[in-house]
Tab-separated table of C-alpha atoms and ligand atoms in Angstrom:
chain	number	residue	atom	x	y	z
E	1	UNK	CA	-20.160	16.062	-6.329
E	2	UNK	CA	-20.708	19.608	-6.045
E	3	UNK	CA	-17.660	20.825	-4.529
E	4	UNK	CA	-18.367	17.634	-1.721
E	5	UNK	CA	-16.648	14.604	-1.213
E	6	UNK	CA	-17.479	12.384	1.686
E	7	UNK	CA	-15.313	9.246	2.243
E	8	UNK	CA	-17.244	6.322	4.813
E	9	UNK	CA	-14.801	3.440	6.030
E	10	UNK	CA	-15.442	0.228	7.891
E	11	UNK	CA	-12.640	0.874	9.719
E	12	UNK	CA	-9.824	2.837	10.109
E	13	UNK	CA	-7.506	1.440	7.925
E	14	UNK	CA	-9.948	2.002	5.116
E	15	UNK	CA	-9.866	5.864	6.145
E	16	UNK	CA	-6.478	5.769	6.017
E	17	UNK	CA	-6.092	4.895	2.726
E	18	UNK	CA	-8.730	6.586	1.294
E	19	UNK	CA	-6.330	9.465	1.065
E	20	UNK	CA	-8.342	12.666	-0.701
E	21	UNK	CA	-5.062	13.955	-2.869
E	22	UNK	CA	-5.493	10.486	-4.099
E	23	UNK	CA	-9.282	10.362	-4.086
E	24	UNK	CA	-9.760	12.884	-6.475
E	25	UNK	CA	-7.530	11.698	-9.503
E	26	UNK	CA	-8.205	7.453	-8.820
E	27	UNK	CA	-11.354	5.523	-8.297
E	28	UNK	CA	-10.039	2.984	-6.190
E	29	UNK	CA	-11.901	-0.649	-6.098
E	30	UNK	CA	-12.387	-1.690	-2.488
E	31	UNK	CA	-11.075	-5.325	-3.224
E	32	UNK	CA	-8.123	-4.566	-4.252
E	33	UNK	CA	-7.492	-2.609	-0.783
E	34	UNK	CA	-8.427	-6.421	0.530
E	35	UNK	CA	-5.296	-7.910	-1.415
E	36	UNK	CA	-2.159	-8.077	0.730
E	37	UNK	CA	0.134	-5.830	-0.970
E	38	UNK	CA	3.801	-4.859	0.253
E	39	UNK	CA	6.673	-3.315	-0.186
E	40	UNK	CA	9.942	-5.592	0.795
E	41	UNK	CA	12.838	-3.650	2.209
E	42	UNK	CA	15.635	-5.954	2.877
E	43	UNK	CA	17.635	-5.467	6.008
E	44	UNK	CA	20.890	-6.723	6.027
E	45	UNK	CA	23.940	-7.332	7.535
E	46	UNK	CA	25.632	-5.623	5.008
E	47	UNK	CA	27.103	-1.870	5.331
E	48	UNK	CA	25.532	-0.822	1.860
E	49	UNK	CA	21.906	-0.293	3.184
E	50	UNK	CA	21.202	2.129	5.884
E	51	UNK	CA	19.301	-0.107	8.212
E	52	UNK	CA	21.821	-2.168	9.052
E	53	UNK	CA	23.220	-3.742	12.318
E	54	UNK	CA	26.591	-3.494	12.845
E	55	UNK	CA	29.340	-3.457	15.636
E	56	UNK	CA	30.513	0.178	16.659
E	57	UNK	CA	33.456	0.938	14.731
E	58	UNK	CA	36.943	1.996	16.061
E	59	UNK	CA	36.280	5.120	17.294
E	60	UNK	CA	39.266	5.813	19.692
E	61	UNK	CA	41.578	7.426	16.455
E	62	UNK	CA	41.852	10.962	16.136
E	63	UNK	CA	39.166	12.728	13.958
E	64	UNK	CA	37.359	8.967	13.398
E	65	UNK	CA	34.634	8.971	11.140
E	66	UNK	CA	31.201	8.395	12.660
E	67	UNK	CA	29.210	7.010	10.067
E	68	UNK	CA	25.393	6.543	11.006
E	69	UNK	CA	25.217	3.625	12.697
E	70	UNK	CA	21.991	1.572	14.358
E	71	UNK	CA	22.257	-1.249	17.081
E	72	UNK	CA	18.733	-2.481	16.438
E	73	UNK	CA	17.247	-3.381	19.798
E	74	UNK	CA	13.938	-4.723	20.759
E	75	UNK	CA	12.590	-1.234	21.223
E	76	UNK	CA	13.811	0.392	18.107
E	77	UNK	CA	11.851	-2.396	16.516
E	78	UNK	CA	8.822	-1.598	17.984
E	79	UNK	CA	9.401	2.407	17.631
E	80	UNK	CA	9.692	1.375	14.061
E	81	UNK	CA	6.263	-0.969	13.880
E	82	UNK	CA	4.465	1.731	16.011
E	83	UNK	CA	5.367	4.894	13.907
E	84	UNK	CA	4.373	2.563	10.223
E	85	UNK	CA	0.750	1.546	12.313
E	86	UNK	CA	-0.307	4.704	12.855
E	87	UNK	CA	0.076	5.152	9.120
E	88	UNK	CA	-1.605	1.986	7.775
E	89	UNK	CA	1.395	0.115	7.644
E	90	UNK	CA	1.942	-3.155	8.703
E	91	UNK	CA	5.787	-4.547	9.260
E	92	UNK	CA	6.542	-7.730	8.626
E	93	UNK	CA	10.085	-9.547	9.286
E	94	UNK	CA	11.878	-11.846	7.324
E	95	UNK	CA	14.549	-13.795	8.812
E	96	UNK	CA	15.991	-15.525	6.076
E	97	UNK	CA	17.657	-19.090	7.036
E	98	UNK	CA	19.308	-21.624	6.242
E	99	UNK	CA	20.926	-19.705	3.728
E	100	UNK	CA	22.127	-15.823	3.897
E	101	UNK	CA	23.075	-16.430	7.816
E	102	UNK	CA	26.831	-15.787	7.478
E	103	UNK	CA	26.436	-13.003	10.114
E	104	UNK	CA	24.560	-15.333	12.872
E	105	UNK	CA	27.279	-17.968	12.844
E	106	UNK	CA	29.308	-14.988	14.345
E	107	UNK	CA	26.844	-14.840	17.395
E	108	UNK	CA	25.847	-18.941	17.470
E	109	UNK	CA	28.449	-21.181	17.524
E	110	UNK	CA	27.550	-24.466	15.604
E	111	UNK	CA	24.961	-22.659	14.146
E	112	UNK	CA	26.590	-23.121	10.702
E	113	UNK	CA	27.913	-26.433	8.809
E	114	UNK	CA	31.693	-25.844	9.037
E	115	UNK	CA	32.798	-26.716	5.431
E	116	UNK	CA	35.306	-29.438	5.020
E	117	UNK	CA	38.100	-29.818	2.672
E	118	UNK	CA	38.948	-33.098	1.942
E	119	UNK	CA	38.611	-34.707	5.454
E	120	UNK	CA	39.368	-31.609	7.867
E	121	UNK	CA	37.454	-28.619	8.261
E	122	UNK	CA	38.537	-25.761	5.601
E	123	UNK	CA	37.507	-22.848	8.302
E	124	UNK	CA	34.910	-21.321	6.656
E	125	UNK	CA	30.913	-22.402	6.941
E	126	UNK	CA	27.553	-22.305	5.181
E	127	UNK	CA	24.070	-22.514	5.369
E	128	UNK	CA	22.596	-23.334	8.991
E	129	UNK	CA	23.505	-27.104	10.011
E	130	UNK	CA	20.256	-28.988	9.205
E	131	UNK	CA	21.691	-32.119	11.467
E	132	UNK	CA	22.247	-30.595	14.823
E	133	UNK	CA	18.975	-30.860	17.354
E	134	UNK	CA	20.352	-27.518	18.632
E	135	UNK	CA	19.999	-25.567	15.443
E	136	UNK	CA	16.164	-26.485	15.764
E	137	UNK	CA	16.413	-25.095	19.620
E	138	UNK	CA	18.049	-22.302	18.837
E	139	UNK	CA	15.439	-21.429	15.984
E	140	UNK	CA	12.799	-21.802	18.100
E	141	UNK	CA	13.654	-19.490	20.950
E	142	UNK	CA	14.679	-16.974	17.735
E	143	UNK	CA	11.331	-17.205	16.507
E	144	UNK	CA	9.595	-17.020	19.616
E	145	UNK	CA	11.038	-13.688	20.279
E	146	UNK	CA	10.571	-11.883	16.876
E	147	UNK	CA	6.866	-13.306	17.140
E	148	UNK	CA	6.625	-11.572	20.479
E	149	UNK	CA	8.400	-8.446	19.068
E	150	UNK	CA	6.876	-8.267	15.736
E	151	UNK	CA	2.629	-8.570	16.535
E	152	UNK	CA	1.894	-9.252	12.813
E	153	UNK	CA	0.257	-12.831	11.513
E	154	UNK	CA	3.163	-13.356	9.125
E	155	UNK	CA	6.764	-13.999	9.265
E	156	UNK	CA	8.697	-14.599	6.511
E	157	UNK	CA	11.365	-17.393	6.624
E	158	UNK	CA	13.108	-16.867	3.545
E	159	UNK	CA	14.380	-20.428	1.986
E	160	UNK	CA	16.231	-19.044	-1.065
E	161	UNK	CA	19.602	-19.400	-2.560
E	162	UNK	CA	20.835	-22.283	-0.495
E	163	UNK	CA	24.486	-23.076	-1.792
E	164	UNK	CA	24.924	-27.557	-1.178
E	165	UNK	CA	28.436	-27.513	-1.575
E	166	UNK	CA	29.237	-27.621	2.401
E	167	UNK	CA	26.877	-29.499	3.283
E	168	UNK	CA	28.173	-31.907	0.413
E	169	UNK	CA	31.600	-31.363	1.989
E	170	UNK	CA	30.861	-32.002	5.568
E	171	UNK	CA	30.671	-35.698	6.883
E	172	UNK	CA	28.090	-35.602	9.372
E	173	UNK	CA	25.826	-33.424	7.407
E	174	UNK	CA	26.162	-36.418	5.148
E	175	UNK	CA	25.155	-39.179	7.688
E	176	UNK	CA	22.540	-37.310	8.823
E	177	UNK	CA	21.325	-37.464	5.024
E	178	UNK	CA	21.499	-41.500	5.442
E	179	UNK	CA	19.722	-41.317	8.623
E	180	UNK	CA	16.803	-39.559	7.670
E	181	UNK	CA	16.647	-41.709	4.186
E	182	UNK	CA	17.348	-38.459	2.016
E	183	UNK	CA	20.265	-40.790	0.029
E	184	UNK	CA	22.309	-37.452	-1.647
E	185	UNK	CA	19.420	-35.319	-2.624
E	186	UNK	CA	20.319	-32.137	-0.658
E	187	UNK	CA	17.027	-30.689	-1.452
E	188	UNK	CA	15.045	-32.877	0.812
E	189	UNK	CA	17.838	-31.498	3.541
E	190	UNK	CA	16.852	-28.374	2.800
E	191	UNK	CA	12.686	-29.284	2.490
E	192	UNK	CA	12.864	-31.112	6.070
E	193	UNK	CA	14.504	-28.163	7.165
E	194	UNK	CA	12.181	-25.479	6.120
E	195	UNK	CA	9.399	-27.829	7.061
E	196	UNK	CA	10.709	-27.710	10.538
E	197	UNK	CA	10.749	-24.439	10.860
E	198	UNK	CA	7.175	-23.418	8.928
E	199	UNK	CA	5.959	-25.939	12.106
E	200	UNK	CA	7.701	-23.699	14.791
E	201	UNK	CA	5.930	-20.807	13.001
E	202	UNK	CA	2.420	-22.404	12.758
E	203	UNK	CA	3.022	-23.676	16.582
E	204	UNK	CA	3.661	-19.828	17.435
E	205	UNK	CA	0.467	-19.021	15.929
E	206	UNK	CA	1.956	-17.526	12.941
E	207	UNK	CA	1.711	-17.757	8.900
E	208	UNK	CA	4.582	-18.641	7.303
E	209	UNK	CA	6.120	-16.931	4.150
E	210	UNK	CA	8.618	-18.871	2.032
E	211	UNK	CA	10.438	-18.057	-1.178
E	212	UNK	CA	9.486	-20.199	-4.387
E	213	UNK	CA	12.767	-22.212	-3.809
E	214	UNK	CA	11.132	-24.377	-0.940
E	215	UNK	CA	8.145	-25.352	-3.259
E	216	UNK	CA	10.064	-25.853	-6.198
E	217	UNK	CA	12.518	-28.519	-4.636
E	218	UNK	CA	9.333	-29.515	-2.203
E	219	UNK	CA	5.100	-29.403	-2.905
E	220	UNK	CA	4.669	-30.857	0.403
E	221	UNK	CA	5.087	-27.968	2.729
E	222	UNK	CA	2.231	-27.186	5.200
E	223	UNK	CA	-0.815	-25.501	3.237
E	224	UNK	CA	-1.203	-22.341	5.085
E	225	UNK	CA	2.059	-21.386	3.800
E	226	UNK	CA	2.615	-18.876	1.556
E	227	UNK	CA	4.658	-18.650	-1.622
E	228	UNK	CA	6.791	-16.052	-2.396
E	229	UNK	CA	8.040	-15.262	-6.331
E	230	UNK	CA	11.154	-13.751	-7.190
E	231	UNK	CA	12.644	-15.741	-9.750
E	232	UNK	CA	12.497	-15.387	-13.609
E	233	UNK	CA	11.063	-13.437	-16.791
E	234	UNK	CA	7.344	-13.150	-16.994
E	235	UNK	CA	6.875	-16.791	-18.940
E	236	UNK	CA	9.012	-18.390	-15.930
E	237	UNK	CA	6.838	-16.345	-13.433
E	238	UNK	CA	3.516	-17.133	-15.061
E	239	UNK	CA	4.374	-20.672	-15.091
E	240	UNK	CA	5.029	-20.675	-11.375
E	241	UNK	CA	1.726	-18.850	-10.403
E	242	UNK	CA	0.196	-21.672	-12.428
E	243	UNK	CA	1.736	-24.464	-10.413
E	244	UNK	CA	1.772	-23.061	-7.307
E	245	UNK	CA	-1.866	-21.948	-7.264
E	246	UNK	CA	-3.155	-25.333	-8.581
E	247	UNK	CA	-1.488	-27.217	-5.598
E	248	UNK	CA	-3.796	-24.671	-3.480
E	249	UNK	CA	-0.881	-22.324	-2.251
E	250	UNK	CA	-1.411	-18.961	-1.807
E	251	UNK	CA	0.922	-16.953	-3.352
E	252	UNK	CA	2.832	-13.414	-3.479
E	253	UNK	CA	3.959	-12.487	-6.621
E	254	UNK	CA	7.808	-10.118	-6.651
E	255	UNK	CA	9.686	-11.345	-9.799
E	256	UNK	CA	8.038	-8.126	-12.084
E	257	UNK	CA	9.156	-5.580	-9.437
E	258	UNK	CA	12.526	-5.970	-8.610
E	259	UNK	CA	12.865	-2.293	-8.591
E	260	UNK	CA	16.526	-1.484	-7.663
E	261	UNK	CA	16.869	-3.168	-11.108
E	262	UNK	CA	17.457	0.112	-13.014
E	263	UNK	CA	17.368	1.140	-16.821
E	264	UNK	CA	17.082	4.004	-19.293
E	265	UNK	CA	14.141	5.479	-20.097
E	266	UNK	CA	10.600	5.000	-18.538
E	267	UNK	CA	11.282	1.978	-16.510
E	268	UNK	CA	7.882	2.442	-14.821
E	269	UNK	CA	6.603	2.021	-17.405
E	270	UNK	CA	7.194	-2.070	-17.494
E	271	UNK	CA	6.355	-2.076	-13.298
E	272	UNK	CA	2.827	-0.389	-14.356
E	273	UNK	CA	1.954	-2.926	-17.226
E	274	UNK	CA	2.333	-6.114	-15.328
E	275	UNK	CA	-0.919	-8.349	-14.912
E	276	UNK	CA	-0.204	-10.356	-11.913
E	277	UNK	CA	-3.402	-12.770	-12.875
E	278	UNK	CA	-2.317	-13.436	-16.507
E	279	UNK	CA	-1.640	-16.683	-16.265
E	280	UNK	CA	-3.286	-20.084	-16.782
E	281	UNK	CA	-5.312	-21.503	-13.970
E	282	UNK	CA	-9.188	-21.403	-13.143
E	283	UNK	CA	-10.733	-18.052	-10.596
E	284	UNK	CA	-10.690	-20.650	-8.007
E	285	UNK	CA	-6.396	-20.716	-8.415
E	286	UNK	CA	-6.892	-16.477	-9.539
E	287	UNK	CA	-8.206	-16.178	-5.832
E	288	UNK	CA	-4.942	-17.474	-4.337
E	289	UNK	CA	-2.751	-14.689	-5.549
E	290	UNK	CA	-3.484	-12.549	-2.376
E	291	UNK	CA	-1.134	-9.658	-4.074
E	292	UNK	CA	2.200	-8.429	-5.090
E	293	UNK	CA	5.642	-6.906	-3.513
E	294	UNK	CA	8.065	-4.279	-4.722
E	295	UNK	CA	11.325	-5.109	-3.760
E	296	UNK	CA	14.425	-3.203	-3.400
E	297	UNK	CA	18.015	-4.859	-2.601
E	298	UNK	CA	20.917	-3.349	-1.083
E	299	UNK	CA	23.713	-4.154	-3.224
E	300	UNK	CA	23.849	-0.470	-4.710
E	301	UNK	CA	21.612	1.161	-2.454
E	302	UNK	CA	21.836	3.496	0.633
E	303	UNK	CA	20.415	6.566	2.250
E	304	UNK	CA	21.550	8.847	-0.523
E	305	UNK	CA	19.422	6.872	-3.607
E	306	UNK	CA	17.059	5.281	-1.347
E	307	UNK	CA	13.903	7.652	-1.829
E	308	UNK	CA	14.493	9.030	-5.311
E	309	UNK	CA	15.103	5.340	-6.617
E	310	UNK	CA	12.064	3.932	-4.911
E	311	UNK	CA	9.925	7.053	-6.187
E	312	UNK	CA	7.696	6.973	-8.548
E	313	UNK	CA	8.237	3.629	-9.304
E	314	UNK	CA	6.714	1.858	-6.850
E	315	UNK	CA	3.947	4.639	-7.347
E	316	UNK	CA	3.274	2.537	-10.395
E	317	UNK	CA	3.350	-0.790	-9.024
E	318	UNK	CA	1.189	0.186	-6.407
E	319	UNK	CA	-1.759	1.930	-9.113
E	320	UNK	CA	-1.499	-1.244	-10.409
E	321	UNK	CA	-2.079	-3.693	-7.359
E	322	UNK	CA	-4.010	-1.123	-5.451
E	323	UNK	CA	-6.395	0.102	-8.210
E	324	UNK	CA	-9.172	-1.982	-10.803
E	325	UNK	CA	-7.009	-3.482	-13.501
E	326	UNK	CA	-10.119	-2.322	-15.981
E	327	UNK	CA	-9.554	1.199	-14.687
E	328	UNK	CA	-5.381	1.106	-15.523
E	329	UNK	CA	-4.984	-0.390	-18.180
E	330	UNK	CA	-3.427	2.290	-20.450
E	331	UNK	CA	0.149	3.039	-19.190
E	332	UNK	CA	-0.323	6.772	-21.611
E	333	UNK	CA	-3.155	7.524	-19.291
E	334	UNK	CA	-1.254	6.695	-16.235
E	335	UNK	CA	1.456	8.865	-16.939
E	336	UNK	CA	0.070	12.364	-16.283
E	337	UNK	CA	-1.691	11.419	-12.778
E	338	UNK	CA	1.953	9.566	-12.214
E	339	UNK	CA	3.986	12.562	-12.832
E	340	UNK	CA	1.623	14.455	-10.235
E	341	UNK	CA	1.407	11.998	-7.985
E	342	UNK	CA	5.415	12.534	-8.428
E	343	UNK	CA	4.832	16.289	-7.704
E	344	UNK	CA	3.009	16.011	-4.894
E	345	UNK	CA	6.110	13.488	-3.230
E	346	UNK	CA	8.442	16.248	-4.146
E	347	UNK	CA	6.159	18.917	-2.404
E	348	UNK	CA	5.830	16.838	0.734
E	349	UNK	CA	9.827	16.933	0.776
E	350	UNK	CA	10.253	13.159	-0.687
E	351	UNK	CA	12.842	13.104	-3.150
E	352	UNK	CA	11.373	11.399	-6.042
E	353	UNK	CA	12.835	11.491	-9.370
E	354	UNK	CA	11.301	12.654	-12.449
E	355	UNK	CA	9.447	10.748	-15.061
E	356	UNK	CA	10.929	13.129	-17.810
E	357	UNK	CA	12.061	15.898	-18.753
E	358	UNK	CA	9.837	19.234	-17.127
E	359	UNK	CA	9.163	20.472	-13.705
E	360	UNK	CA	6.469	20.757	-11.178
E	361	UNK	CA	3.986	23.478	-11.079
E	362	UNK	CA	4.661	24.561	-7.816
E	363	UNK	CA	8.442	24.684	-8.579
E	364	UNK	CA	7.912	27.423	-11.505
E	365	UNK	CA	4.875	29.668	-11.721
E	366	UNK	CA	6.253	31.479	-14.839
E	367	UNK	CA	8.556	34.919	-14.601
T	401	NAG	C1	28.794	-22.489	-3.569
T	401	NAG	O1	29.817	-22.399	-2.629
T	401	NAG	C2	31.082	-22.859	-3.126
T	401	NAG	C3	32.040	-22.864	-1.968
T	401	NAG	O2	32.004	-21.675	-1.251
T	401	NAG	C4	31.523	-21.949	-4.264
T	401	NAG	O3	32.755	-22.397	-4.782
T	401	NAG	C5	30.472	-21.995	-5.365
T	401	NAG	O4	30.812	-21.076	-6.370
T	401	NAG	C6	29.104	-21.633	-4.791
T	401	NAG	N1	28.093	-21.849	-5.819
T	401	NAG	C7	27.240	-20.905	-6.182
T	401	NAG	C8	26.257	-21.295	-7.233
T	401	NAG	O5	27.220	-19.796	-5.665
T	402	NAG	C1	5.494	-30.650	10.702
T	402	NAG	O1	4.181	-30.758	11.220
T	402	NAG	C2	3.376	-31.716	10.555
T	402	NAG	C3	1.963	-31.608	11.095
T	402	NAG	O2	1.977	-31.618	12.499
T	402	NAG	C4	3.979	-33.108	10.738
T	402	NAG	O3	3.212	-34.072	10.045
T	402	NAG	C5	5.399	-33.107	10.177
T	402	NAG	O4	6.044	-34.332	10.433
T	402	NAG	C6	6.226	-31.981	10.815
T	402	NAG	N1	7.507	-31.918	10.098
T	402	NAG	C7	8.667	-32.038	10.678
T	402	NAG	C8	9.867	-31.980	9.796
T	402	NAG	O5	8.795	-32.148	11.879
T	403	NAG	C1	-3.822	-16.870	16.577
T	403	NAG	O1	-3.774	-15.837	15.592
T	403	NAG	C2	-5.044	-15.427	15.147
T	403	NAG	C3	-4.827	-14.487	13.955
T	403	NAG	O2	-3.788	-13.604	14.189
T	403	NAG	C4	-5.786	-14.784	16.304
T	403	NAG	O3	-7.060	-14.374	15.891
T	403	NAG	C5	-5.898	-15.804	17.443
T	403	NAG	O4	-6.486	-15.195	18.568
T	403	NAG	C6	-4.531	-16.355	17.810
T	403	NAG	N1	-4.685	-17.446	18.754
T	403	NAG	C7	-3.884	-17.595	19.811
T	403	NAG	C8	-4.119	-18.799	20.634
T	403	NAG	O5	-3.015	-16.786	20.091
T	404	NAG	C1	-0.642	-12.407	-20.891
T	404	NAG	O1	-0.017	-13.662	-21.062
T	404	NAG	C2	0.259	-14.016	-22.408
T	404	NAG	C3	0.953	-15.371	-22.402
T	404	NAG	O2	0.220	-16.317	-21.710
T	404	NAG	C4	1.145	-13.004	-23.080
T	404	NAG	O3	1.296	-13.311	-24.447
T	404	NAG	C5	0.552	-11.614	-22.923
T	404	NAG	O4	1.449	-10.655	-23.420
T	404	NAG	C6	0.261	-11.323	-21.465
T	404	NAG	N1	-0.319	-10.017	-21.309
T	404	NAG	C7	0.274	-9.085	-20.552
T	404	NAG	C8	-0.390	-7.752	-20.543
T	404	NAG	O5	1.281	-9.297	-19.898
């Protein structure tokens, strides 16, 4: 008031965030600064996304190419954690198992089920091998070193998209299934899997983070784990939170912001409007959604769409888990302080696309 702002923090995070460019266009609720909200790059082995690792190309021809490469080592990881502290960011890792691992089978032998055809092995693999004590070893000394690398309370474990057709194909996989009772149900392989390695976690001193496939084929995983959704249109989602939240899982909520999902028009404009507690379940079960995550996947994604196709719209998913859902609930209201809050990215030198059609005021001051 009066040409005076004062901002008062517990601690320094709360500082942080109270950002005064911010300040003065939002009234932020302090709970929702309480909510564990995050953004979800994805680093893969895969040569679309910038931060990827890879093995030194051939670089012995004439006039090779050097394309920007990154071995990450222990100490770029913590470079990486240190520089995002210092700016109120926390990093967490996923390492994403049993499926998604084709480029650790190249580093672990029998890491992988080898696939059979017929009665001999085809050559290729899959998922991790759920039947070897050694894959269960090898996890564990994984784990124990991104836990000592990585100082936050979570790590996420992944779980999703596990293919059963090697496992199906390969013969001791199958026995193993006997063994342990499973009969042919491949998602109780994959359940005493995960459960496995959620323990390793929780013996490491360390939450675990799981996508919604390991609930849906399983309700029995450890309780401290939490949920992750990325599946399905807002009626599949909603039914999830429901389910989830009533067996007392705490959950994160991703399926609305899949954000390298792009359209025409104002595709903010759905990100903004989503209502993460909209669903059916008592404010015991409400309390249990500890936030939301923007995600953006590789497939069509590198360092020269990265910022402008993250910008704004995860500026508008993050008004809406960040800021009082009373406060935001008109999407026409949201769009002027969006397209400044766009401005202001573009000023700072972050290449965020426009909204619509116009310009900035500090690119144009009239002729
Ligand atoms: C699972 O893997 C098999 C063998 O590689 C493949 O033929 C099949 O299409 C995959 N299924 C899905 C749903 O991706
Ligand atoms: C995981 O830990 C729980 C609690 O200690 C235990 O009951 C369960 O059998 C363990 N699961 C596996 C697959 O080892
Ligand atoms: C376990 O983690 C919690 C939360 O991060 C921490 O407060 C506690 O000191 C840790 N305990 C041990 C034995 O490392
Ligand atoms: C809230 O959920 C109901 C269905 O349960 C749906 O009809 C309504 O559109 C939702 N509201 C918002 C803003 O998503």
């Amino acid at each position: 008031s009066a040409g005076k702002a004062s901002l008062n923090a517990e601690t320094v995070w709360g500082a942080v965030r109270g950002d005064y460019s911010q300040y003065l266009f939002e009234e932020h609720d302090a709970m929702a600064y309480s909510k564990f909200n995050v953004f979800h790059w994805h680093i893969v082995d895969d040569p679309s996304f910038p931060y990827q690792s890879q093995t030194f190309p051939d670089l012995s021809r004439k006039g090779a190419f050097h394309p920007m490469t990154h071995i990450y080592t222990q100490s770029d990881v913590r470079r990486v954690i240190s520089h995002a502290r210092l700016r109120g960011i926390r990093v967490l890792p996923e390492f994403d198992s049993p499926g998604h691992t084709k480029s650790w089978g190249k580093g672990q032998s029998d890491l992988l089920t080898p696939c059979y055809s017929g009665s001999t092995p085809s050559g290729a693999f899959g998922p991790v091998n759920p039947a070897l004590p050694s894959t269960y070893q090898f996890m564990a000394t994984l784990l124990k070193e991104v836990s000592s690398v990585f100082p936050d309370s979570y790590i996420h474990l992944g779980g999703d998209e596990v293919n059963f057709s090697c496992w199906k194909s390969n013969p001791d996989v199958r026995a193993f299934m006997q063994k342990m009772g499973f009969g042919v149900d491949f998602t109780k392989l994959e359940a005493f899997y995960m459960e496995n390695i959620v323990n390793i976690t929780t013996f490491l001193n360390k939450t675990a983070i799981v996508w919604q496939d390991v609930f849906d084929y399983h309700e029995l995983i450890p309780k401290d784990t939490v949920l992750h959704i990325w599946k399905g249109s807002p009626a599949n989602y909603r039914k999830e939170l429901s389910r989830m939240t009533k067996a007392g899982m705490r959950v994160l909520l991703a399926a609305p912001w899949y954000i390298n999902h792009i359209s025409y028009g104002q595709d903010w404009r759905n990100y903004y409007t989503v209502q993460p507690l909209n669903f059916s379940g008592t404010a015991e079960q409400k309390k249990l959604v500890i936030g939301g995550e923007v995600c953006m996947w590789g497939e069509y994604v590198d360092a020269t769409n990265l910022t402008p196709r993250l910008w704004p719209r995860a500026s508008a998913a993050a008004e809406r888990l960040w800021s009082d859902e009373k406060q935001t609930s008109s999407v026409d209201k949201a769009f002027p302080r969006l397209q400044d809050f766009r401005c202001k990215l573009v000023r700072r030198g972050i290449r965020a696309e426009p909204l619509y059609v116009g310009h900035c005021k500090h690119e144009y001051q009239g002729v």
